CSV table of C-alpha atoms in Angstrom, one decimal:
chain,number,residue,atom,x,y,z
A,1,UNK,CA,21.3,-3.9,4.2
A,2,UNK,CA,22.4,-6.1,6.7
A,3,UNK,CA,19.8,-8.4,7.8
A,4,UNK,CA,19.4,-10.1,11.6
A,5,UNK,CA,18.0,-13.5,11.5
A,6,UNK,CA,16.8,-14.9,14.7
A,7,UNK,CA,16.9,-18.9,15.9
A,8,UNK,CA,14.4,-20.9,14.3
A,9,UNK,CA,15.9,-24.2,15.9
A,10,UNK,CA,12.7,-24.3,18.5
A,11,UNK,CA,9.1,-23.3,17.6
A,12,UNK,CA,8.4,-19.6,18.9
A,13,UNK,CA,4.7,-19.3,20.2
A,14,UNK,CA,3.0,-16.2,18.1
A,15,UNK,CA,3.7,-13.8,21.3
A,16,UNK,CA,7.3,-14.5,20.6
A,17,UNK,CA,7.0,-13.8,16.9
A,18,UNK,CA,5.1,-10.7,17.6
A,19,UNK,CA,7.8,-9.4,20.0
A,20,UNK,CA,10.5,-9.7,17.2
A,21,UNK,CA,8.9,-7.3,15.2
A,22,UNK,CA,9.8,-3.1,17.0
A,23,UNK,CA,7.4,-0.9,14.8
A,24,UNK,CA,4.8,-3.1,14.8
A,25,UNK,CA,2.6,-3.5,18.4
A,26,UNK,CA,0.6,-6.9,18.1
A,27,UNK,CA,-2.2,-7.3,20.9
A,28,UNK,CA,-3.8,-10.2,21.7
A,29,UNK,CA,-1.1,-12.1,19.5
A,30,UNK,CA,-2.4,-15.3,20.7
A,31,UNK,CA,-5.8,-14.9,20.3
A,32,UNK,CA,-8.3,-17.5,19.0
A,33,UNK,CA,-10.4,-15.1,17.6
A,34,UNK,CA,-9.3,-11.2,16.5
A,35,UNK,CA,-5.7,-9.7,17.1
A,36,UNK,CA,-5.4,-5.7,17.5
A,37,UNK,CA,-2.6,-4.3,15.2
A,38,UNK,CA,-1.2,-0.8,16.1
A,39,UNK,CA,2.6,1.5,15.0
A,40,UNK,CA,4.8,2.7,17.4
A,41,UNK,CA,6.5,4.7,14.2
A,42,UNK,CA,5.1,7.0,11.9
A,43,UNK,CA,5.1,4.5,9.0
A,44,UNK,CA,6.5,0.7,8.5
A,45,UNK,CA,7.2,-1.1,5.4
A,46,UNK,CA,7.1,-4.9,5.7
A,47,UNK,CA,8.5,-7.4,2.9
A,48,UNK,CA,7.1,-11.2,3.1
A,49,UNK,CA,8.8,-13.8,1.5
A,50,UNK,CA,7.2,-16.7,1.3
A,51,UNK,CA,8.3,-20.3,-0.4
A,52,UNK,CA,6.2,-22.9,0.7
A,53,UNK,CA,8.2,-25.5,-1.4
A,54,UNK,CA,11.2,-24.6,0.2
A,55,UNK,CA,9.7,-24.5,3.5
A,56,UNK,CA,11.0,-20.4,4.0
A,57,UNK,CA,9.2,-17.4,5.6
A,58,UNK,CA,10.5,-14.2,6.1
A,59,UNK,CA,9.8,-10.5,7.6
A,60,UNK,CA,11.8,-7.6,6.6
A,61,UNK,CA,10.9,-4.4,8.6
A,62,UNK,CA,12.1,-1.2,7.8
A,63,UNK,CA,11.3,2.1,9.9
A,64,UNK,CA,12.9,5.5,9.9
A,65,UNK,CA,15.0,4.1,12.5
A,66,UNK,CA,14.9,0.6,12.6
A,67,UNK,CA,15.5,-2.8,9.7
A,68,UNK,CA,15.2,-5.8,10.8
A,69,UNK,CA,14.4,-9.5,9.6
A,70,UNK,CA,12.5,-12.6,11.2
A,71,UNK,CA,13.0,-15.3,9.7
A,72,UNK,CA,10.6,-18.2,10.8
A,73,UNK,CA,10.9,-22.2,10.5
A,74,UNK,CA,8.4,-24.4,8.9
A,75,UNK,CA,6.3,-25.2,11.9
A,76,UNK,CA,6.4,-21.4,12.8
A,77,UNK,CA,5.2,-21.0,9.2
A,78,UNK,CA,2.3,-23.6,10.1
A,79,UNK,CA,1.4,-22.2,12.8
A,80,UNK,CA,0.4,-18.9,11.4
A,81,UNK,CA,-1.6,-20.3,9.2
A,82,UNK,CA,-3.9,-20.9,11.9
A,83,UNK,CA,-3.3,-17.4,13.4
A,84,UNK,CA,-6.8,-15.2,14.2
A,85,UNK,CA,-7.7,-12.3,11.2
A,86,UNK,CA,-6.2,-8.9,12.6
A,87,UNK,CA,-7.5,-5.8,12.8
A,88,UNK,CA,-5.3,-2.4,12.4
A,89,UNK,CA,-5.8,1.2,14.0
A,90,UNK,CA,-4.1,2.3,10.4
A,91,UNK,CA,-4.5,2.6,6.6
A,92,UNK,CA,-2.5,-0.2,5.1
A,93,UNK,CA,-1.8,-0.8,1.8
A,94,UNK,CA,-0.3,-4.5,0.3
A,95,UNK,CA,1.4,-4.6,-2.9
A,96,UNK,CA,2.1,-7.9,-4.5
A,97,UNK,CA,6.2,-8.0,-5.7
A,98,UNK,CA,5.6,-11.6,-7.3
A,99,UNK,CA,3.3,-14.4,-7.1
A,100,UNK,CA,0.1,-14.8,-5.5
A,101,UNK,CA,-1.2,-14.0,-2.0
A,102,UNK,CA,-4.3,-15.1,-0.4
A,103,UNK,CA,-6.3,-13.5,1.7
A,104,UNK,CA,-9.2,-13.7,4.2
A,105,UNK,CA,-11.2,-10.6,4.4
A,106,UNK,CA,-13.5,-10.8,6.5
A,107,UNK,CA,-15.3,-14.5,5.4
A,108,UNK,CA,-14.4,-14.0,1.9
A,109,UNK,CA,-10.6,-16.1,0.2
A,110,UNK,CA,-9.1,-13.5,-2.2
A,111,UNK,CA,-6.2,-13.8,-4.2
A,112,UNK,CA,-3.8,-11.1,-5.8
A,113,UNK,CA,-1.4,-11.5,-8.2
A,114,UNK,CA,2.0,-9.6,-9.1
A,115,UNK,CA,1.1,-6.1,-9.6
A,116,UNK,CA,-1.8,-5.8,-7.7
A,117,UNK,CA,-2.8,-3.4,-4.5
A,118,UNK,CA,-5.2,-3.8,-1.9
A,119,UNK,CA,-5.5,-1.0,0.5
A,120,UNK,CA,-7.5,-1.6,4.1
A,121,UNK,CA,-9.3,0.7,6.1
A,122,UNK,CA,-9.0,-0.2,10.1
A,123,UNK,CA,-12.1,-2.1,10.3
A,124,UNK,CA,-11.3,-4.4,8.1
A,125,UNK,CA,-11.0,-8.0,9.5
A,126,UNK,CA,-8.1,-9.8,7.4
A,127,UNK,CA,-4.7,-11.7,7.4
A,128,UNK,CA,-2.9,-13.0,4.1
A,129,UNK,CA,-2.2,-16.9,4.2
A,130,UNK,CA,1.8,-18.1,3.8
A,131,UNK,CA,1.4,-20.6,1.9
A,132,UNK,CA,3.1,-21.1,-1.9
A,133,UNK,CA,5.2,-19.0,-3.4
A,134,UNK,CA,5.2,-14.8,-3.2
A,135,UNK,CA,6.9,-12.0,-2.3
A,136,UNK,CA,4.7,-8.6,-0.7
A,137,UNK,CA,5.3,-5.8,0.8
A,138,UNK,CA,3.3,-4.2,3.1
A,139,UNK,CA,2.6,0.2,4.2
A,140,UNK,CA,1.2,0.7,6.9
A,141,UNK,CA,0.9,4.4,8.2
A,142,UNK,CA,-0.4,6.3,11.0
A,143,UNK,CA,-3.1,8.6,10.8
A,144,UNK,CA,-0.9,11.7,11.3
A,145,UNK,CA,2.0,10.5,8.6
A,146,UNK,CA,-1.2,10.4,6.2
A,147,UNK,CA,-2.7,13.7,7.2
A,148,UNK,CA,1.0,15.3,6.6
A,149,UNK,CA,0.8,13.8,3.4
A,150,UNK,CA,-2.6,15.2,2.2
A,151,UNK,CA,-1.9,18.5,3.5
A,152,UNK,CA,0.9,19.0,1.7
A,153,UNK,CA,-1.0,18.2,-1.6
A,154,UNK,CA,-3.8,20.3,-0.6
A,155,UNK,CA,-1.6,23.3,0.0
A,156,UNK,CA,-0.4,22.5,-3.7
A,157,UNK,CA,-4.0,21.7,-5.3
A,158,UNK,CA,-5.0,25.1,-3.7
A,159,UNK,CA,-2.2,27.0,-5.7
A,160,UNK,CA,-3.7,25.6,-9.3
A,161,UNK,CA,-7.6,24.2,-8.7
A,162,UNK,CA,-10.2,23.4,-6.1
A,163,UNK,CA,-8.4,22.7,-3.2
A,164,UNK,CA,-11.2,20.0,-2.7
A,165,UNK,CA,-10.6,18.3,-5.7
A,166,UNK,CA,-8.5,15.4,-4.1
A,167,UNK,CA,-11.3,14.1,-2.1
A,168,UNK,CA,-14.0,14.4,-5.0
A,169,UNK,CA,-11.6,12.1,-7.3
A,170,UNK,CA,-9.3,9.7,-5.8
A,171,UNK,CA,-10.7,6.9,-3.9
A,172,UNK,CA,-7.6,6.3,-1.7
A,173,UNK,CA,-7.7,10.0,-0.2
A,174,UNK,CA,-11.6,9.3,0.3
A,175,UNK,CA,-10.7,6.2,2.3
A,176,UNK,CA,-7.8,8.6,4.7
A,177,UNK,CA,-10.3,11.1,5.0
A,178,UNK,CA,-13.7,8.5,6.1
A,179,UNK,CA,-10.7,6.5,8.0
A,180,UNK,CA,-9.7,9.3,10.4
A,181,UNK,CA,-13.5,10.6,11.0
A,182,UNK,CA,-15.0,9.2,14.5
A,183,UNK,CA,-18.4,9.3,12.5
A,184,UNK,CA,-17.0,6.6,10.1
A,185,UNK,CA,-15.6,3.9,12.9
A,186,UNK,CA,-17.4,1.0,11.7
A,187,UNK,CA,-16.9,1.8,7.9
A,188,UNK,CA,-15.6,-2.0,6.5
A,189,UNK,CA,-14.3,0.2,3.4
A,190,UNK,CA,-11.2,-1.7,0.6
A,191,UNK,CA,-9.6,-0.8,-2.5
A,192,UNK,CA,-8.6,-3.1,-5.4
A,193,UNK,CA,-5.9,-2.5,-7.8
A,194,UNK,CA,-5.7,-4.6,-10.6
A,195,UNK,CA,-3.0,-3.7,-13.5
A,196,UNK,CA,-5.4,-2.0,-16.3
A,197,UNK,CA,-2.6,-3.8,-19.6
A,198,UNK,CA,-0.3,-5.7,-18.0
A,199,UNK,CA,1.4,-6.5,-14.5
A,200,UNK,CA,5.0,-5.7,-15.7
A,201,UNK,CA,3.6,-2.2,-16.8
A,202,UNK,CA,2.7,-2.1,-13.5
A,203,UNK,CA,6.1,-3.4,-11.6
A,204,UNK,CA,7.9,-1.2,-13.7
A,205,UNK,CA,6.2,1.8,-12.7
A,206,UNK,CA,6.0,0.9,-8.9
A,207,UNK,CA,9.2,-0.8,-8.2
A,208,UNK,CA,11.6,2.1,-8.8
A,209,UNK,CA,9.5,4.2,-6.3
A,210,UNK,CA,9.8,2.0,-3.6
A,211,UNK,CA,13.1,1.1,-4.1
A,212,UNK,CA,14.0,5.1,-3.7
A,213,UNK,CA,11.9,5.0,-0.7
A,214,UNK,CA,14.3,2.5,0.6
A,215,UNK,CA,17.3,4.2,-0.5
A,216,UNK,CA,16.5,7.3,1.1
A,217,UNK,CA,15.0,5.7,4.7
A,218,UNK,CA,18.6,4.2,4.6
A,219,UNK,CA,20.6,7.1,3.7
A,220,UNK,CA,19.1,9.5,5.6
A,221,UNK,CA,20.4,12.8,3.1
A,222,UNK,CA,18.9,16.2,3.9
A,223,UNK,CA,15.0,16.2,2.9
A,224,UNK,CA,14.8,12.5,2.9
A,225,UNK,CA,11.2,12.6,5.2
A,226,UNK,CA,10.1,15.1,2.3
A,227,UNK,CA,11.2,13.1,-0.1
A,228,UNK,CA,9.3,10.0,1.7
A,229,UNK,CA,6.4,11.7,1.7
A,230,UNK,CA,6.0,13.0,-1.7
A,231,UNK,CA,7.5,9.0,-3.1
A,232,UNK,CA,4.0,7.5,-1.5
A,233,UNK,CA,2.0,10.6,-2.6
A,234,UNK,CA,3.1,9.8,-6.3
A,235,UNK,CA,2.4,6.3,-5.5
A,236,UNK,CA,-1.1,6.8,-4.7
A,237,UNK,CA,-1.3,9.2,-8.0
A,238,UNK,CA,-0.3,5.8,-10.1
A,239,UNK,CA,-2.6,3.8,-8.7
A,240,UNK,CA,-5.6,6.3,-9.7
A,241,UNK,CA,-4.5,6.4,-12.8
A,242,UNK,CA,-7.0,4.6,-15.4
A,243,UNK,CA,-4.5,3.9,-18.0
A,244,UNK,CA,-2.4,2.1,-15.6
A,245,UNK,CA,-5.0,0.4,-12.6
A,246,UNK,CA,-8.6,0.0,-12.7
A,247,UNK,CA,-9.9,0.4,-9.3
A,248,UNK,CA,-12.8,-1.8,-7.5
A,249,UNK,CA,-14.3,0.0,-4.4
A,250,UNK,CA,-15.5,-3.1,-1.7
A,251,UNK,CA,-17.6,-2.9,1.2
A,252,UNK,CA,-17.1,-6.2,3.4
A,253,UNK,CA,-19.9,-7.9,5.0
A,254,UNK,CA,-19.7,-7.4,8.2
A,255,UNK,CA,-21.7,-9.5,10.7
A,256,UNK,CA,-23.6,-8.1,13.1
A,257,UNK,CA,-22.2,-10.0,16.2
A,258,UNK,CA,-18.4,-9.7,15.0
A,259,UNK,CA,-17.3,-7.2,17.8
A,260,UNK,CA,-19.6,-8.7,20.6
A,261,UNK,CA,-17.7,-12.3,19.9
A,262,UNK,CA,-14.3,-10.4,19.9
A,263,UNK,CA,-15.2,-9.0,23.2
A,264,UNK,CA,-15.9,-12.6,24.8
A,265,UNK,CA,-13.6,-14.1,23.5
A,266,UNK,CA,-10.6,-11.6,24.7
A,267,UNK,CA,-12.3,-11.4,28.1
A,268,UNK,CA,-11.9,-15.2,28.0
A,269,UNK,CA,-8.6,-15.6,26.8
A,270,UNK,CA,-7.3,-13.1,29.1
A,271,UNK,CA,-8.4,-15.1,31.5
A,272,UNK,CA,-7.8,-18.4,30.3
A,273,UNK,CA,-11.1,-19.3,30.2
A,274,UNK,CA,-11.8,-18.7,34.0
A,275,UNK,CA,-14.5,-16.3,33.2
A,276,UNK,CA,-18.3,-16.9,34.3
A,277,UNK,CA,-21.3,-16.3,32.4
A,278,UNK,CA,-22.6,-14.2,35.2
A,279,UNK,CA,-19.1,-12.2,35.0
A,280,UNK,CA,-19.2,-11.9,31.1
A,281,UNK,CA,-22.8,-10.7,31.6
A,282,UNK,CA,-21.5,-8.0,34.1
A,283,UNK,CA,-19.0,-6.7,32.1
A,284,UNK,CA,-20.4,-6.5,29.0
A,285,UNK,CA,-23.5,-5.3,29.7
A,286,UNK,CA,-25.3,-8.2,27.9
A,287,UNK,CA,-27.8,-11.0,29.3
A,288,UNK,CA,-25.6,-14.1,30.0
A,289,UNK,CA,-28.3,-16.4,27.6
A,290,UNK,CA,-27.5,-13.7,24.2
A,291,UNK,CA,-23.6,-14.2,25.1
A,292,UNK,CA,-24.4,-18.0,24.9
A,293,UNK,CA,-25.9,-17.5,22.1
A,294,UNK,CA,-23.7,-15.8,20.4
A,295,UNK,CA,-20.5,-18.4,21.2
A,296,UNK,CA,-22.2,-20.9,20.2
A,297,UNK,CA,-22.7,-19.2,16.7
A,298,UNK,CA,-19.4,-18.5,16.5
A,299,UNK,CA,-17.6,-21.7,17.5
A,300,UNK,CA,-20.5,-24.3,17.4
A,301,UNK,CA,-19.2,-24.9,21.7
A,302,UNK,CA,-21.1,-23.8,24.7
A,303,UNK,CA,-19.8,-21.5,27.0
A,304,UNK,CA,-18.2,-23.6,29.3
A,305,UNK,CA,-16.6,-26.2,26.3
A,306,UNK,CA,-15.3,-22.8,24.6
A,307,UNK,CA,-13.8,-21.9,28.0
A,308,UNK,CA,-12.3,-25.4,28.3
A,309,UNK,CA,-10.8,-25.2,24.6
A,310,UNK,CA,-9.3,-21.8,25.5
A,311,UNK,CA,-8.1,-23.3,28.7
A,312,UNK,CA,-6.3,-26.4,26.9
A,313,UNK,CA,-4.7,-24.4,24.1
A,314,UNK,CA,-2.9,-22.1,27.0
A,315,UNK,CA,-1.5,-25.4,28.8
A,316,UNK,CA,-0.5,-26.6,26.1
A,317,UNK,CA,1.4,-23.4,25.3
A,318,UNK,CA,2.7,-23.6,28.3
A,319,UNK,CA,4.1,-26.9,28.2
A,320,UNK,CA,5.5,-26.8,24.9
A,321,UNK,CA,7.2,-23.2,25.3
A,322,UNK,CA,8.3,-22.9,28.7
A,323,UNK,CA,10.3,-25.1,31.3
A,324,UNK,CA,8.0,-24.6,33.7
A,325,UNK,CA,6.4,-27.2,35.9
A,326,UNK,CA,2.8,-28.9,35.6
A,327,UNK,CA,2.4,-27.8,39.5
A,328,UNK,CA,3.4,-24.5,38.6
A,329,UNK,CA,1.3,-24.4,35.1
A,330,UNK,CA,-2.1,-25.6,36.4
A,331,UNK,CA,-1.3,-22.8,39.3
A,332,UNK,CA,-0.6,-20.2,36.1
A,333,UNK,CA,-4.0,-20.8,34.7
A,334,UNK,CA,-6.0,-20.0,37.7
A,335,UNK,CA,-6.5,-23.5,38.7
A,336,UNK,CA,-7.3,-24.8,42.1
A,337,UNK,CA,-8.3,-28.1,41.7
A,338,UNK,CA,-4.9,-30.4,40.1
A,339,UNK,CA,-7.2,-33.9,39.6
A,340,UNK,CA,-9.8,-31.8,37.5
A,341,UNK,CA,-7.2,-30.4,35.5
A,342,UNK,CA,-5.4,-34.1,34.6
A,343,UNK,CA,-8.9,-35.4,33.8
A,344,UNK,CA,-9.5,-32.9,31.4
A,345,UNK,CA,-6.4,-32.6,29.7
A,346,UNK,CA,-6.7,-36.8,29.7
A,347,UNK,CA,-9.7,-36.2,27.8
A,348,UNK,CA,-9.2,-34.3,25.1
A,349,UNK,CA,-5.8,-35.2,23.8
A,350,UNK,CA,-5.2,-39.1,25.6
A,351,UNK,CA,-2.5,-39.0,28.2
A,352,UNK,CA,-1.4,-36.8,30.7
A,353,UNK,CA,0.4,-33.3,30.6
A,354,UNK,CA,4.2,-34.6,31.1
A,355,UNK,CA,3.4,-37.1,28.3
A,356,UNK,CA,1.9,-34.7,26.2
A,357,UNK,CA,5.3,-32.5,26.7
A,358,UNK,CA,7.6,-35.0,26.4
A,359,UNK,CA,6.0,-36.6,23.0
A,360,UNK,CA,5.5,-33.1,21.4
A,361,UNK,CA,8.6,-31.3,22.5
A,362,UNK,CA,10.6,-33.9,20.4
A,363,UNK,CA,8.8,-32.6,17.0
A,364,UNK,CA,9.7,-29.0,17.9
């Protein structure tokens, strides 16, 4: 497969990152607090290649129509270790190729070694940390490439048993179904898949099915979707069976405030922290002294020191990835006043915003 590899010479900003990858749509890729993950295709597979000693990252993405890879440098590595937890608006499933992945879910670290699956609903805050040595690949599927997928085994189930019998035994179908019902929206629903003897009982089983799913995205032969389809229906099928995965059903703890922060925080960061209390309060339909409240919670800052944090991070985006002007960046950020600006950026990071450029830009 022939693989395109991007410029890693200068430090890409996540928005740049995020507009490398085409069957992926990442929202709010820059966000301090929750990104919004959403498919433009019917499915995606993504491999990650991490190796943390050899300071190397890397995305493969494959679509019906599309491979690609990104490969990012060592400070682009760094710097999505301090990327927000995502959210999708699909099932995805991770499956660990070799090595071990961490992950934040929700406010809990977990870690999964070779052989094991974790499958997400789209509630589910999360992002896997790039750090050590791994290699994972990642399905993610929309809700209608899913619903193809258990229809068709329906139809079959119907010709031999109770055409229910799906959704009374397998966890992962249970999770479609609850994922795609409008009753079920706040559901914080995962799957674990551990290897029930060993992991390389477990590789040898799974590898051979995704590396056909490859083969047959790539050649495109008559019935390849079909073929597609029934590949990740068998996949699911091994991964509900006892004598090769024990399963672990987990609900995360979600906290009550989670969305209500999200909502602040995007309204703030859309803004670049030019947002009012009263404005906040107006749109959100909450009293301005719970929405202090509740950002305080969250980042231990009042409003307006949250707003001047958001504010600081964006000019400093600005001067690092762009050529453009301070006159022209303090105008950007919806900034009238240019000697309140210099004293605040003096402030927090000791010296002005040309120094600040000029001393940074040389690391990049």
């Amino acid at each position: 497969m022939d693989m395109i590899q991007t410029n890693t010479k200068k430090t890409r900003s996540l928005t740049d990152l995020a507009k490398q990858l085409n069957g992926l749509n990442i929202k709010h890729a820059e966000s301090l607090t929750l990104q919004h993950f959403s498919l433009t295709v019917p499915f995606l597979i993504m491999l990650e290649s991490c190796n943390e000693s050899n300071a190397f990252l890397q995305f493969y993405e494959i679509t019906y129509n599309h491979h690609s890879a990104v490969l990012l440098s060592e400070d682009e590595r760094k710097l999505t270790l301090t990327r927000a937890q995502h959210k999708h608006a699909f099932v995805e499933m991770m499956f660990v190729l070799s090595g071990e992945v961490t992950m934040q879910i929700e406010h809990q670290i977990v870690t999964y070694t070779e052989g094991q699956c974790c499958i997400m609903n789209r509630n589910i805050h999360h992002h896997e940390l790039p750090q050590g040595n791994f290699s994972v690949v990642f399905f993610m599927f929309q809700n209608e490439f899913l619903e193809s997928i258990m229809n068709n085994y329906q139809a079959e189930l119907h010709m031999f048993s109770d055409p229910h019998a799906s959704f009374k035994t397998n966890e992962i179908f249970r999770l479609i179904h609850d994922n795609q019902a409008d009753t079920r929206l706040f559901d914080k629903v995962y799957l674990n898949y551990r290897p029930a003897a060993s992991s390389q009982a477990a590789l040898e089983k799974m590898i051979p099915l995704f590396n056909e799913i490859i083969f047959e995205i790539m050649g495109k032969e008559a019935g390849y979707s079909l073929y597609i389809k029934g590949a990740f229906l068998r996949f699911f099928r091994l991964l509900t069976s006892p004598e090769l995965y024990s399963e672990e059903k987990s609900l995360a703890k979600a906290v009550q405030h989670d969305q209500v922060f999200a909502d602040i925080a995007h309204m703030m960061e859309e803004q670049h922290g030019r947002c009012t209390r009263e404005e906040l309060s107006r749109k959100l339909h909450y009293t301005g002294e719970y929405i202090n409240r509740i950002v305080k919670m969250y980042t231990g800052k009042t409003l307006s020191e949250y707003a001047q944090t958001i504010l600081l991070e964006d000019a400093k985006k600005l001067l690092l990835h762009t050529d453009m002007n301070i006159s022209d960046i303090i105008y950007s950020l919806g900034i009238s006043n240019r000697s309140y600006f210099y004293r605040l950026f003096e402030k927090a990071y000791g010296m002005t915003p040309l120094e600040y450029r000029r001393q940074h830009s040389r690391l990049l």
